[in-house]
């Protein structure tokens, strides 16, 4: 029988490029939502070499007792560098611009989020109002 099989000439259905793009966009949206909801993960992703210890309440003074520096363009790297001269184990930023250092964290983990972005790098978390973002 020399007739052609017409079933094989039909296009196959399956994933297309637009299906993968749609899935990728949904995955990206969900990832961004999760990171935004956590309040701290963005900082960890931006600086995997810095170990984020948490957001600490600043009720009776700073969670870290030694003042390190203040800058209108504060970043996690700047605070870490400023604290490295004191050989402090921990360093942290409050209100987006004030850096503190210490070998012991005082206070309690906050139930509130660190919600101030670092002015020198808006992808980083630099504490909050009366909340210190502490790193090791």
mmCIF file of C-alpha atoms in Angstrom:
data_model
loop_
_atom_site.group_PDB
_atom_site.id
_atom_site.type_symbol
_atom_site.label_atom_id
_atom_site.label_comp_id
_atom_site.label_asym_id
_atom_site.label_seq_id
_atom_site.Cartn_x
_atom_site.Cartn_y
_atom_site.Cartn_z
ATOM 1 C CA UNK A 1 0.000 0.000 0.000
ATOM 2 C CA UNK A 2 1.686 3.204 -1.191
ATOM 3 C CA UNK A 3 -0.598 5.690 0.639
ATOM 4 C CA UNK A 4 0.984 8.080 3.110
ATOM 5 C CA UNK A 5 0.041 7.910 6.763
ATOM 6 C CA UNK A 6 -1.747 11.188 7.468
ATOM 7 C CA UNK A 7 -1.517 10.763 11.242
ATOM 8 C CA UNK A 8 2.261 11.267 11.246
ATOM 9 C CA UNK A 9 1.999 14.550 9.378
ATOM 10 C CA UNK A 10 0.057 16.164 12.244
ATOM 11 C CA UNK A 11 2.146 18.388 14.570
ATOM 12 C CA UNK A 12 2.859 16.818 17.929
ATOM 13 C CA UNK A 13 1.423 18.543 20.965
ATOM 14 C CA UNK A 14 3.716 19.092 23.906
ATOM 15 C CA UNK A 15 5.570 21.809 25.768
ATOM 16 C CA UNK A 16 6.360 24.852 23.714
ATOM 17 C CA UNK A 17 8.752 27.705 24.271
ATOM 18 C CA UNK A 18 5.890 29.869 25.511
ATOM 19 C CA UNK A 19 4.921 27.152 28.026
ATOM 20 C CA UNK A 20 8.423 27.227 29.497
ATOM 21 C CA UNK A 21 8.464 31.053 29.564
ATOM 22 C CA UNK A 22 5.130 31.097 31.363
ATOM 23 C CA UNK A 23 6.344 28.534 33.895
ATOM 24 C CA UNK A 24 9.610 30.438 34.411
ATOM 25 C CA UNK A 25 7.756 33.701 35.025
ATOM 26 C CA UNK A 26 5.458 32.030 37.548
ATOM 27 C CA UNK A 27 8.443 30.449 39.310
ATOM 28 C CA UNK A 28 10.225 33.815 39.401
ATOM 29 C CA UNK A 29 7.109 35.518 40.819
ATOM 30 C CA UNK A 30 6.729 32.876 43.552
ATOM 31 C CA UNK A 31 10.439 33.129 44.441
ATOM 32 C CA UNK A 32 10.294 36.911 44.722
ATOM 33 C CA UNK A 33 7.147 36.670 46.842
ATOM 34 C CA UNK A 34 8.791 34.185 49.220
ATOM 35 C CA UNK A 35 11.915 36.342 49.532
ATOM 36 C CA UNK A 36 9.875 39.473 50.173
ATOM 37 C CA UNK A 37 7.729 37.718 52.768
ATOM 38 C CA UNK A 38 10.764 36.442 54.678
ATOM 39 C CA UNK A 39 12.214 39.931 55.071
ATOM 40 C CA UNK A 40 15.793 38.676 55.358
ATOM 41 C CA UNK A 41 16.557 36.167 52.667
ATOM 42 C CA UNK A 42 17.457 38.769 50.101
ATOM 43 C CA UNK A 43 20.399 39.752 52.233
ATOM 44 C CA UNK A 44 21.561 36.180 52.499
ATOM 45 C CA UNK A 45 21.377 35.723 48.739
ATOM 46 C CA UNK A 46 23.221 38.952 48.041
ATOM 47 C CA UNK A 47 26.059 38.046 50.442
ATOM 48 C CA UNK A 48 26.405 34.329 51.024
ATOM 49 C CA UNK A 49 29.802 34.901 52.711
ATOM 50 C CA UNK A 50 28.121 36.877 55.513
ATOM 51 C CA UNK A 51 26.138 34.779 57.948
ATOM 52 C CA UNK A 52 22.895 36.539 58.853
ATOM 53 C CA UNK A 53 22.087 35.985 62.540
ATOM 54 C CA UNK A 54 18.722 37.734 62.641
ATOM 55 C CA UNK A 55 16.846 40.933 63.390
ATOM 56 C CA UNK A 56 17.244 41.979 67.030
ATOM 57 C CA UNK A 57 15.117 44.403 69.023
ATOM 58 C CA UNK A 58 16.828 47.653 69.988
ATOM 59 C CA UNK A 59 14.932 48.378 73.191
ATOM 60 C CA UNK A 60 17.501 49.126 75.909
ATOM 61 C CA UNK A 61 20.328 50.005 73.554
ATOM 62 C CA UNK A 62 22.089 48.297 70.681
ATOM 63 C CA UNK A 63 22.333 44.517 70.478
ATOM 64 C CA UNK A 64 26.052 45.006 69.785
ATOM 65 C CA UNK A 65 27.751 47.383 72.189
ATOM 66 C CA UNK A 66 30.651 48.933 70.250
ATOM 67 C CA UNK A 67 29.828 51.726 67.837
ATOM 68 C CA UNK A 68 31.465 51.091 64.466
ATOM 69 C CA UNK A 69 30.502 53.845 62.063
ATOM 70 C CA UNK A 70 27.688 55.725 60.388
ATOM 71 C CA UNK A 71 27.244 56.425 56.705
ATOM 72 C CA UNK A 72 24.550 57.732 54.408
ATOM 73 C CA UNK A 73 25.785 55.081 51.938
ATOM 74 C CA UNK A 74 26.054 52.138 54.382
ATOM 75 C CA UNK A 75 26.450 48.579 53.073
ATOM 76 C CA UNK A 76 27.006 45.258 54.832
ATOM 77 C CA UNK A 77 30.578 45.201 53.487
ATOM 78 C CA UNK A 78 31.312 48.651 54.915
ATOM 79 C CA UNK A 79 30.024 47.708 58.360
ATOM 80 C CA UNK A 80 31.976 44.432 58.295
ATOM 81 C CA UNK A 81 35.131 46.286 57.245
ATOM 82 C CA UNK A 82 34.688 48.961 59.912
ATOM 83 C CA UNK A 83 34.194 46.282 62.572
ATOM 84 C CA UNK A 84 37.107 44.132 61.377
ATOM 85 C CA UNK A 85 39.599 46.556 62.958
ATOM 86 C CA UNK A 86 38.097 45.683 66.354
ATOM 87 C CA UNK A 87 38.235 41.914 65.643
ATOM 88 C CA UNK A 88 34.559 41.755 66.633
ATOM 89 C CA UNK A 89 32.778 38.495 65.904
ATOM 90 C CA UNK A 90 29.462 40.181 65.035
ATOM 91 C CA UNK A 91 28.481 43.349 63.226
ATOM 92 C CA UNK A 92 25.096 44.875 62.614
ATOM 93 C CA UNK A 93 23.259 47.824 61.134
ATOM 94 C CA UNK A 94 20.281 49.747 62.464
ATOM 95 C CA UNK A 95 18.132 52.413 60.771
ATOM 96 C CA UNK A 96 19.940 51.799 57.490
ATOM 97 C CA UNK A 97 23.095 53.692 58.397
ATOM 98 C CA UNK A 98 24.481 53.024 61.909
ATOM 99 C CA UNK A 99 26.957 50.161 62.258
ATOM 100 C CA UNK A 100 27.780 48.445 65.557
ATOM 101 C CA UNK A 101 30.244 45.695 66.471
ATOM 102 C CA UNK A 102 30.554 43.167 69.295
ATOM 103 C CA UNK A 103 31.566 39.731 70.455
ATOM 104 C CA UNK A 104 28.203 39.027 72.061
ATOM 105 C CA UNK A 105 24.669 39.711 70.865
ATOM 106 C CA UNK A 106 22.486 41.301 73.551
ATOM 107 C CA UNK A 107 18.728 41.333 73.382
ATOM 108 C CA UNK A 108 16.193 39.093 71.758
ATOM 109 C CA UNK A 109 15.325 38.163 68.233
ATOM 110 C CA UNK A 110 12.648 40.483 66.981
ATOM 111 C CA UNK A 111 9.267 39.336 65.783
ATOM 112 C CA UNK A 112 9.350 42.346 63.460
ATOM 113 C CA UNK A 113 11.205 42.335 60.167
ATOM 114 C CA UNK A 114 14.326 44.224 59.218
ATOM 115 C CA UNK A 115 12.816 46.483 56.593
ATOM 116 C CA UNK A 116 15.428 49.167 55.874
ATOM 117 C CA UNK A 117 17.432 48.642 52.712
ATOM 118 C CA UNK A 118 21.073 49.699 52.816
ATOM 119 C CA UNK A 119 21.422 53.093 51.120
ATOM 120 C CA UNK A 120 24.717 52.017 49.521
ATOM 121 C CA UNK A 121 23.181 48.813 48.123
ATOM 122 C CA UNK A 122 19.374 48.529 48.099
ATOM 123 C CA UNK A 123 19.640 44.750 47.647
ATOM 124 C CA UNK A 124 20.948 44.478 51.208
ATOM 125 C CA UNK A 125 19.085 44.626 54.519
ATOM 126 C CA UNK A 126 20.320 47.243 57.008
ATOM 127 C CA UNK A 127 18.013 46.756 59.981
ATOM 128 C CA UNK A 128 14.928 48.782 60.700
ATOM 129 C CA UNK A 129 13.544 51.382 63.068
ATOM 130 C CA UNK A 130 14.725 50.063 66.457
ATOM 131 C CA UNK A 131 15.680 46.752 64.793
ATOM 132 C CA UNK A 132 19.295 45.703 64.204
ATOM 133 C CA UNK A 133 20.247 43.319 61.384
ATOM 134 C CA UNK A 134 23.120 41.274 62.862
ATOM 135 C CA UNK A 135 25.744 39.373 60.840
ATOM 136 C CA UNK A 136 28.639 37.119 61.755
#
